[in-house]
GROMACS .gro file of C-alpha atoms in nm:
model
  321
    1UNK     CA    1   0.000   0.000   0.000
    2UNK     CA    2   0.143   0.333  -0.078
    3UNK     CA    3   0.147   0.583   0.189
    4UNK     CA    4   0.156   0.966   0.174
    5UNK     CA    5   0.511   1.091   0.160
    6UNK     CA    6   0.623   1.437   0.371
    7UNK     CA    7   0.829   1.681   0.246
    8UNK     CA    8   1.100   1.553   0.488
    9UNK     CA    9   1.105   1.228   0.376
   10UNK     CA   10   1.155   1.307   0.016
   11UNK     CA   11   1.459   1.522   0.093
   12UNK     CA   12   1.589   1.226   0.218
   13UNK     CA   13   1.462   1.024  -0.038
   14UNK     CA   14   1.602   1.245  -0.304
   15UNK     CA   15   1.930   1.245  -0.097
   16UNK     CA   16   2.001   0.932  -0.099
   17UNK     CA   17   1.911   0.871  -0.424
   18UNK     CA   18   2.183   1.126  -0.533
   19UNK     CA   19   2.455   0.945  -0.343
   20UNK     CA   20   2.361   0.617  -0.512
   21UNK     CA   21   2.290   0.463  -0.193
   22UNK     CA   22   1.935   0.345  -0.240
   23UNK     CA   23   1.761   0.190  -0.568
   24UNK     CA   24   1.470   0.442  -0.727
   25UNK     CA   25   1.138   0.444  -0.574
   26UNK     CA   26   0.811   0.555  -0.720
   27UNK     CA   27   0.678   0.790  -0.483
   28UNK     CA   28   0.295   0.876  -0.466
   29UNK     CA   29   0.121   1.218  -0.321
   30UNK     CA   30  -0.179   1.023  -0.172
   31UNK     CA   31  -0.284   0.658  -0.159
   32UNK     CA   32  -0.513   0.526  -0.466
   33UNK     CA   33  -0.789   0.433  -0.202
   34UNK     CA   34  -0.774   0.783  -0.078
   35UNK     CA   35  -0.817   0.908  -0.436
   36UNK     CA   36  -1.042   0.688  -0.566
   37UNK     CA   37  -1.306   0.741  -0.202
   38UNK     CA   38  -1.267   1.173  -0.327
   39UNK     CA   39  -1.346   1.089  -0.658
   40UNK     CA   40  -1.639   0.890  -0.615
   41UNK     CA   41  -1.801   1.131  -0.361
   42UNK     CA   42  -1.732   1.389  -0.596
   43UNK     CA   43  -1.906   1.149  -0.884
   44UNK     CA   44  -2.184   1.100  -0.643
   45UNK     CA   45  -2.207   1.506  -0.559
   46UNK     CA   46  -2.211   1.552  -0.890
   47UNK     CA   47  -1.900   1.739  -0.914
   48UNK     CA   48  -1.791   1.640  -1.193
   49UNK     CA   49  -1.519   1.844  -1.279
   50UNK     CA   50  -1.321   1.828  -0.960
   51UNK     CA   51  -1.411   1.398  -1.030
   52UNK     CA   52  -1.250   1.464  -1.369
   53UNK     CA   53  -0.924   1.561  -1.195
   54UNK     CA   54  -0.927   1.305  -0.940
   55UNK     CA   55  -0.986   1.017  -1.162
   56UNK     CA   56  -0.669   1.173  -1.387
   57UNK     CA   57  -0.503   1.164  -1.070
   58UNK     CA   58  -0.585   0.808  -0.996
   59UNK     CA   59  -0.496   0.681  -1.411
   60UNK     CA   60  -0.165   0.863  -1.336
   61UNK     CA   61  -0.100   0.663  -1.058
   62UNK     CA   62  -0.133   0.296  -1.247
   63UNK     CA   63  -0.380   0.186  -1.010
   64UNK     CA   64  -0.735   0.234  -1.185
   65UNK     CA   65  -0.979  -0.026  -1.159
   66UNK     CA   66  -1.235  -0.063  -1.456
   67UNK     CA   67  -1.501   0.138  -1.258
   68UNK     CA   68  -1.263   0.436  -1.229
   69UNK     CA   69  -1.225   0.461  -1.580
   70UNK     CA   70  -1.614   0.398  -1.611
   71UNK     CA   71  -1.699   0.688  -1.383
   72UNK     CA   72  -1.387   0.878  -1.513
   73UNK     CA   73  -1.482   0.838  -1.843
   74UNK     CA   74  -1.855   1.013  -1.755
   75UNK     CA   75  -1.708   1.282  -1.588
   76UNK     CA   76  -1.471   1.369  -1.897
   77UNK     CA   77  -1.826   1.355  -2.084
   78UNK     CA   78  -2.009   1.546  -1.906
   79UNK     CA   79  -1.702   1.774  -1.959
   80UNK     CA   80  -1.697   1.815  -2.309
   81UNK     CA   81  -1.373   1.623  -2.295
   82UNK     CA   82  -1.527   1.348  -2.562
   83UNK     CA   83  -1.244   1.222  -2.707
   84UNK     CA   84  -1.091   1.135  -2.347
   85UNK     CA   85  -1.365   0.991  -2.258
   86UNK     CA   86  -1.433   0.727  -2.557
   87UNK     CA   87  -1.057   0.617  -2.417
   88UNK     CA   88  -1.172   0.606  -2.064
   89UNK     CA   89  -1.499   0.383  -2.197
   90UNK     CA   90  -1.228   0.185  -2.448
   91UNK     CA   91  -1.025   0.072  -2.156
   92UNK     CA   92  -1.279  -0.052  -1.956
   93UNK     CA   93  -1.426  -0.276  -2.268
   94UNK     CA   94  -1.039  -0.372  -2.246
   95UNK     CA   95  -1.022  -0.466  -1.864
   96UNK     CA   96  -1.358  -0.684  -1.857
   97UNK     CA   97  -1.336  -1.053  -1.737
   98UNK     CA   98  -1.508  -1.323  -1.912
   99UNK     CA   99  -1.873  -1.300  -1.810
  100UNK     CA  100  -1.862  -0.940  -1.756
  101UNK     CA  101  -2.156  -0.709  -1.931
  102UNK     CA  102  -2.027  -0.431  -2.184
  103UNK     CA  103  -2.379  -0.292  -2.252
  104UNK     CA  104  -2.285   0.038  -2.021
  105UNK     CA  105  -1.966   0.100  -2.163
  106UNK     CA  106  -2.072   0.090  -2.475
  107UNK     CA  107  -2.364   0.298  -2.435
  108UNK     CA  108  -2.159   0.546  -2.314
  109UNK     CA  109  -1.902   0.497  -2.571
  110UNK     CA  110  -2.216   0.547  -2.881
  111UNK     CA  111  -2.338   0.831  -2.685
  112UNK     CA  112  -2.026   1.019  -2.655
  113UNK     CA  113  -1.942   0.966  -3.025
  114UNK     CA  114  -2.312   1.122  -3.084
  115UNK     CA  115  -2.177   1.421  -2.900
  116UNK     CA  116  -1.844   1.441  -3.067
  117UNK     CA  117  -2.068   1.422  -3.406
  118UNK     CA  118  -1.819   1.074  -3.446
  119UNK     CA  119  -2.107   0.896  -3.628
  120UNK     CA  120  -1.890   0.641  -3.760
  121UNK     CA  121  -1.758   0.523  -3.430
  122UNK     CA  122  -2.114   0.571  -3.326
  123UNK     CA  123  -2.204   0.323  -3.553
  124UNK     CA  124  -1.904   0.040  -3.504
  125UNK     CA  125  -1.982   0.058  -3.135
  126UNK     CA  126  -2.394  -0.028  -3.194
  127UNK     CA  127  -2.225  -0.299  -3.438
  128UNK     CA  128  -2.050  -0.405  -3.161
  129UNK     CA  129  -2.330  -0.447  -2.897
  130UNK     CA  130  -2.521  -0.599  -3.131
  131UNK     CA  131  -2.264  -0.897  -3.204
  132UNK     CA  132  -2.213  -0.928  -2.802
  133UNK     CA  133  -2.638  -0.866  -2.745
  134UNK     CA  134  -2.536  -0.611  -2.527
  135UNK     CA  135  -2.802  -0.327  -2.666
  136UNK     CA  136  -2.943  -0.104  -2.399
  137UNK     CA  137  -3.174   0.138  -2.415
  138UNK     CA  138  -2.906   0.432  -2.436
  139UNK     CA  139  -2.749   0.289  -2.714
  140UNK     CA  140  -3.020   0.211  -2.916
  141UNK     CA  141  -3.118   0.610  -2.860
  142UNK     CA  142  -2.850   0.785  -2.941
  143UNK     CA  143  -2.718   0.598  -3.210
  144UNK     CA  144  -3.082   0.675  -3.336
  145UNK     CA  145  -2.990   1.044  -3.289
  146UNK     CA  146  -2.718   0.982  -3.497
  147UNK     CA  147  -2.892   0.834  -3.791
  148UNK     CA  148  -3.173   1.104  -3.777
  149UNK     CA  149  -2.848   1.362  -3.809
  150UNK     CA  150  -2.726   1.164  -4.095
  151UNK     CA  151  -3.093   1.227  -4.275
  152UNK     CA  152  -3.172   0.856  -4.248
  153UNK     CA  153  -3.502   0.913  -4.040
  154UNK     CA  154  -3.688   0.548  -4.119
  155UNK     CA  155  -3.388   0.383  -3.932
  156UNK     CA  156  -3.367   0.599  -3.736
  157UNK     CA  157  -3.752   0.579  -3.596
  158UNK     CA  158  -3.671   0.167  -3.555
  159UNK     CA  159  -3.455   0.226  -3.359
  160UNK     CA  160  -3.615   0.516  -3.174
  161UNK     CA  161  -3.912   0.233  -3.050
  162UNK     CA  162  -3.632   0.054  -2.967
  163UNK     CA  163  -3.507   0.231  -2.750
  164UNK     CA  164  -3.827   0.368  -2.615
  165UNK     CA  165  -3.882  -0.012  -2.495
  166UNK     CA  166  -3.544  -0.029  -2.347
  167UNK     CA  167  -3.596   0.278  -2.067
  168UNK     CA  168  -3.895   0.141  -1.911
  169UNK     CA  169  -4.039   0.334  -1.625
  170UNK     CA  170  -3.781   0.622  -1.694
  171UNK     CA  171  -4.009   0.854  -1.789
  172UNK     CA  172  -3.709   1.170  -1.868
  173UNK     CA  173  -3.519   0.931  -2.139
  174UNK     CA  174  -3.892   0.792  -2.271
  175UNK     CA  175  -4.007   1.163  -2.306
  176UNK     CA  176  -3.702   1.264  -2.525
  177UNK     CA  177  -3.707   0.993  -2.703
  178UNK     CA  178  -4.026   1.038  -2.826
  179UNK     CA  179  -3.956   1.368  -2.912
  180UNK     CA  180  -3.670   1.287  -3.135
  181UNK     CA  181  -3.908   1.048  -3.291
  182UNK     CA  182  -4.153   1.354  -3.304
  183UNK     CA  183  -3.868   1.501  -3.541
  184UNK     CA  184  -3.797   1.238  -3.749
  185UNK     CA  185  -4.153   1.189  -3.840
  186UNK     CA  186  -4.135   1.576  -3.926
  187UNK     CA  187  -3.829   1.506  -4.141
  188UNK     CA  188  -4.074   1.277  -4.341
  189UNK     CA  189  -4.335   1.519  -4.346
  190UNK     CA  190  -4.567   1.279  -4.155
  191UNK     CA  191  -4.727   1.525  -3.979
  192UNK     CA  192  -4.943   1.318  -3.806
  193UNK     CA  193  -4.704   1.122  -3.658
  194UNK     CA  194  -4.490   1.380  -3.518
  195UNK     CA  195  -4.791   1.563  -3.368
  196UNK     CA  196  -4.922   1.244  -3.185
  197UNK     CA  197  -4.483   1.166  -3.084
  198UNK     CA  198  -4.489   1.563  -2.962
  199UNK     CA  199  -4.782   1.509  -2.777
  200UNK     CA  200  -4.733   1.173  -2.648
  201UNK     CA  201  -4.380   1.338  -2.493
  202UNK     CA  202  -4.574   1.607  -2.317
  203UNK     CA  203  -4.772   1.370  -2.192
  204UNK     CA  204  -4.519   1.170  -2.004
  205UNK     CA  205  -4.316   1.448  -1.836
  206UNK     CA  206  -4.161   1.659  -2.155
  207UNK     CA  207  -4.146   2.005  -2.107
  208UNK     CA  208  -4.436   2.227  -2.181
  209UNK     CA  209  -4.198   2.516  -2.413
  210UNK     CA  210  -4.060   2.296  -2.623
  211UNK     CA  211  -4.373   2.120  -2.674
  212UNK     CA  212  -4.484   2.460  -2.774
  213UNK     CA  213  -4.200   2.477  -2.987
  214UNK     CA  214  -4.249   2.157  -3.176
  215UNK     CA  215  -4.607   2.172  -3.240
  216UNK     CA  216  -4.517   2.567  -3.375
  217UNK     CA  217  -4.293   2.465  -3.612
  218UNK     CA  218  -4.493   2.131  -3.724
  219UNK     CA  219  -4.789   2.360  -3.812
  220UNK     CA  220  -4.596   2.611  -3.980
  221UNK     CA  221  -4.460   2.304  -4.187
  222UNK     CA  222  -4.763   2.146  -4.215
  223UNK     CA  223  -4.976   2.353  -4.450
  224UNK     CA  224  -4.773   2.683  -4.433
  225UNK     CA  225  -5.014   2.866  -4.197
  226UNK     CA  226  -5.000   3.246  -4.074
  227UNK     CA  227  -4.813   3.245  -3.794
  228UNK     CA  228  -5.049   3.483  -3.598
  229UNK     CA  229  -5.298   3.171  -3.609
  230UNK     CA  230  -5.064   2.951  -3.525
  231UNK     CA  231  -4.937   3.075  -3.234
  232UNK     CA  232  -5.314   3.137  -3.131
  233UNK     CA  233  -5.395   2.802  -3.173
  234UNK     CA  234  -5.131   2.689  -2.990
  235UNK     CA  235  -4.934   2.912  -2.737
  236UNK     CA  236  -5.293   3.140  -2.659
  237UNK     CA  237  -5.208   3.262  -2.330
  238UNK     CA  238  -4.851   3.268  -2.402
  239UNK     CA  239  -4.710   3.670  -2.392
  240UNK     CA  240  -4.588   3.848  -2.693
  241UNK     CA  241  -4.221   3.771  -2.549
  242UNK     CA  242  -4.295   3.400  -2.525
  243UNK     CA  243  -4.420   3.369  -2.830
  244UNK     CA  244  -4.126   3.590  -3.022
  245UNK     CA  245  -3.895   3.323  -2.800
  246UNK     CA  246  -4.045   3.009  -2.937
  247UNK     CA  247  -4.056   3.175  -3.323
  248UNK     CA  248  -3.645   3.264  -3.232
  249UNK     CA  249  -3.590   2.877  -3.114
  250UNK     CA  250  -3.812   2.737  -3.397
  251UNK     CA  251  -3.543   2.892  -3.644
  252UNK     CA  252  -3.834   3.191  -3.751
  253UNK     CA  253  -3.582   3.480  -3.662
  254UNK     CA  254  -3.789   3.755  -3.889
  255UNK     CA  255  -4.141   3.661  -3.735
  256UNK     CA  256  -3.980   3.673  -3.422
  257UNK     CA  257  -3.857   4.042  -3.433
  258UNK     CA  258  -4.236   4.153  -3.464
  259UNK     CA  259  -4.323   3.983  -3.138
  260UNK     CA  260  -4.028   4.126  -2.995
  261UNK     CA  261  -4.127   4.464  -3.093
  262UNK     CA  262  -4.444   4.414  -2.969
  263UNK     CA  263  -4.317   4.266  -2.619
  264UNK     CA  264  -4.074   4.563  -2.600
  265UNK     CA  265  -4.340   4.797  -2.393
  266UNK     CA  266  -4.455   4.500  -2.205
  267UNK     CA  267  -4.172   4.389  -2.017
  268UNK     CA  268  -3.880   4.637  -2.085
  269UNK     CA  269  -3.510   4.563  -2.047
  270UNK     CA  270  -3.507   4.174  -2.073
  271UNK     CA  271  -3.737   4.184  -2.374
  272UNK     CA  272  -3.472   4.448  -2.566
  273UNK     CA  273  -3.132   4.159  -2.453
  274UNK     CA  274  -3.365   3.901  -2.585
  275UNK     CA  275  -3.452   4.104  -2.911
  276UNK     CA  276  -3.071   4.179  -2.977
  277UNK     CA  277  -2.958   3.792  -2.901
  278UNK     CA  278  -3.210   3.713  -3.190
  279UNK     CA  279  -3.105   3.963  -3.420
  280UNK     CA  280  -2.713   3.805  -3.353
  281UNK     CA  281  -2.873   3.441  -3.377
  282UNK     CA  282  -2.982   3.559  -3.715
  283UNK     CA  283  -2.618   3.708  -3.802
  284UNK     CA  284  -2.741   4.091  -3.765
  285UNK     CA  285  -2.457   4.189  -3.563
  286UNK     CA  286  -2.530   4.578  -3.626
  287UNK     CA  287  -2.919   4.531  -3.528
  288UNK     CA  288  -2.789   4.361  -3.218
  289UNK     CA  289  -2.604   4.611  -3.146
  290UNK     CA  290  -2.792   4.900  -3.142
  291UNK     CA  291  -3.050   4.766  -2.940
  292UNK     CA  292  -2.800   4.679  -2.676
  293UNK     CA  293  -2.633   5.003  -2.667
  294UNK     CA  294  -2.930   5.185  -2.678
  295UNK     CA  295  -3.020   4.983  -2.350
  296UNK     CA  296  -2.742   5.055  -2.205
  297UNK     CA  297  -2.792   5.406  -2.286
  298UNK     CA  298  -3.069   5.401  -2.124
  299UNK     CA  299  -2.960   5.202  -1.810
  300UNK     CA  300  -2.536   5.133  -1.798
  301UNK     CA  301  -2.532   4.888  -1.501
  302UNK     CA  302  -2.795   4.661  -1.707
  303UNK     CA  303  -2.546   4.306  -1.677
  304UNK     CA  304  -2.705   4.131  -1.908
  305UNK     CA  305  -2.642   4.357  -2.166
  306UNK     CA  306  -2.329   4.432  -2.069
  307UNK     CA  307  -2.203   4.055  -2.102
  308UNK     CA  308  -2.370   4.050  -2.413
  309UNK     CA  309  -2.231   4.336  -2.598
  310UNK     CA  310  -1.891   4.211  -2.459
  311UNK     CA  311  -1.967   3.834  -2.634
  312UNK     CA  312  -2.020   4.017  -2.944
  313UNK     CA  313  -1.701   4.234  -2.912
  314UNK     CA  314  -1.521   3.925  -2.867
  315UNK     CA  315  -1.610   3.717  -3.146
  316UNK     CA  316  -1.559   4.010  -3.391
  317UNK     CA  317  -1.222   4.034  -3.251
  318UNK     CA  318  -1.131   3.618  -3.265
  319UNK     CA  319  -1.234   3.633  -3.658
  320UNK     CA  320  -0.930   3.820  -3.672
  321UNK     CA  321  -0.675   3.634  -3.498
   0.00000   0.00000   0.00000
């Protein structure tokens, strides 16, 4: 068992070592057990950025076990660190016994190559748990995802029911999953099929905006309605602001800036930063701009703004590095 070294010890260590009167030693800052109990509390806490650095810690120290690099591996994920991660997920396929289960790690492994937009690897690891019947739920899902991104929506909706099947009782993954199927059916223009998908989502615990959003942009698909009726059909109660955010998300930029406009006297200052992050979603810089200036004309210590305007100074300035 390794033990924690002090600072007087590895003067001597070092000293001796220099003299040529002892072999060389490896010499860790804290035990493995010691990192791997942090790490796992901070897995648990979901803290997964200071479990990120412990688990690095622990790899570094040749003594991680296949669940370090299992729990390691999600905290790179959750991260952004993707590619890390798929060799976190990798190792542990590596370090199984005979008679071990690889359906989580490659789950994890398909859905982190979703996220990296790594389709291909995507697909060789759904191969893979195919040939070894490890298919879960999660894998079936987002290798879905990945197939409805490749504009290959009929597979994609197989394996969407799938993996629908697969996440019994969790209503969260069942809910978004039906979505996705929501916007594959769209993709096909089955518009009846993506309304009943949107609404059966709702219905188990999706959320109520981007149901909203969904059934906006369906209609406005569907038989290329006025968007006054269609957001009176379905967002009624919803204010001018709401609305003008659910045409912004819905990828209806133009519509959106009449809501806006129309919000502006309703509910002042957040309105006008949400009015000039659609004009920049759209690629108006100057429109965003002005409005943002003009509110901070109007009120300097306004943060949001502030930050804003600042984002927009800074991208102009990295297209020129």
């Amino acid at each position: 068992m390794w033990k924690k070294v002090k600072k007087a010890t590895m003067v001597m260590v070092t000293s001796a070592l220099l003299a040529g009167t002892i072999s060389p030693i490896q010499v860790y800052a804290a035990e493995p057990e010691e990192l791997r109990e942090q790490a796992e509390e901070a897995f648990k806490n979901k803290e997964y950025e200071q479990a990120k650095e412990l688990y690095e810690e622990l790899v570094e120290s040749g003594f991680a076990e296949n669940s370090d690099y299992l729990q390691g591996g999600f905290s790179q994920y959750i991260e952004g660190n993707y590619y890390l991660a798929d060799e976190w997920f990798a190792e542990v396929l590596e370090g199984l016994q005979e008679g071990d289960n690889p359906g989580a790690a490659l789950a994890y492994k398909i859905r982190n190559n979703y996220m990296a937009k790594e389709y291909w690897y995507a697909q060789q690891d759904y191969e893979h748990s195919a040939e070894v019947s490890a298919r879960s739920g999660m894998g079936c899902q987002f290798y879905a995802k990945a197939l409805l991104d490749c504009k290959k929506p009929e597979e994609a909706i197989s394996l969407f029911e799938e993996a629908f099947t697969g996440y019994t009782g969790e209503t969260f993954s069942q809910s978004a999953i039906k979505e996705d199927m929501g916007h594959a059916y769209l993709t096909l223009e089955k518009y009846e099929e993506a309304a009943r998908s949107y609404q059966e989502a709702f219905e188990i615990g999706g959320n109520e905006e981007n149901y909203q959003k969904n059934m906006v942009k369906l209609k406005l698909k569907q038989d290329d309605s006025d968007v006054d009726s269609v957001l009176a059909e379905v967002m009624p109660n919803a204010t001018n602001a709401e609305k003008a955010a659910v045409l912004r998300d819905s990828g209806y930029n133009e519509e959106a800036v009449t809501y806006y406009e129309k919000a502006w006297s309703e509910d002042g200052e957040e309105v006008r930063c949400d009015m000039a992050n659609n004009y920049y979603q759209a690629n108006d810089i100057d429109s965003a701009v002005r409005i943002l200036e003009e509110l901070l004309a109007d009120n300097p210590e306004n943060d949001m703004a502030l930050n804003m305007l600042g984002a927009i100074y800074c991208d102009a300035l990295a297209q020129y590095d």
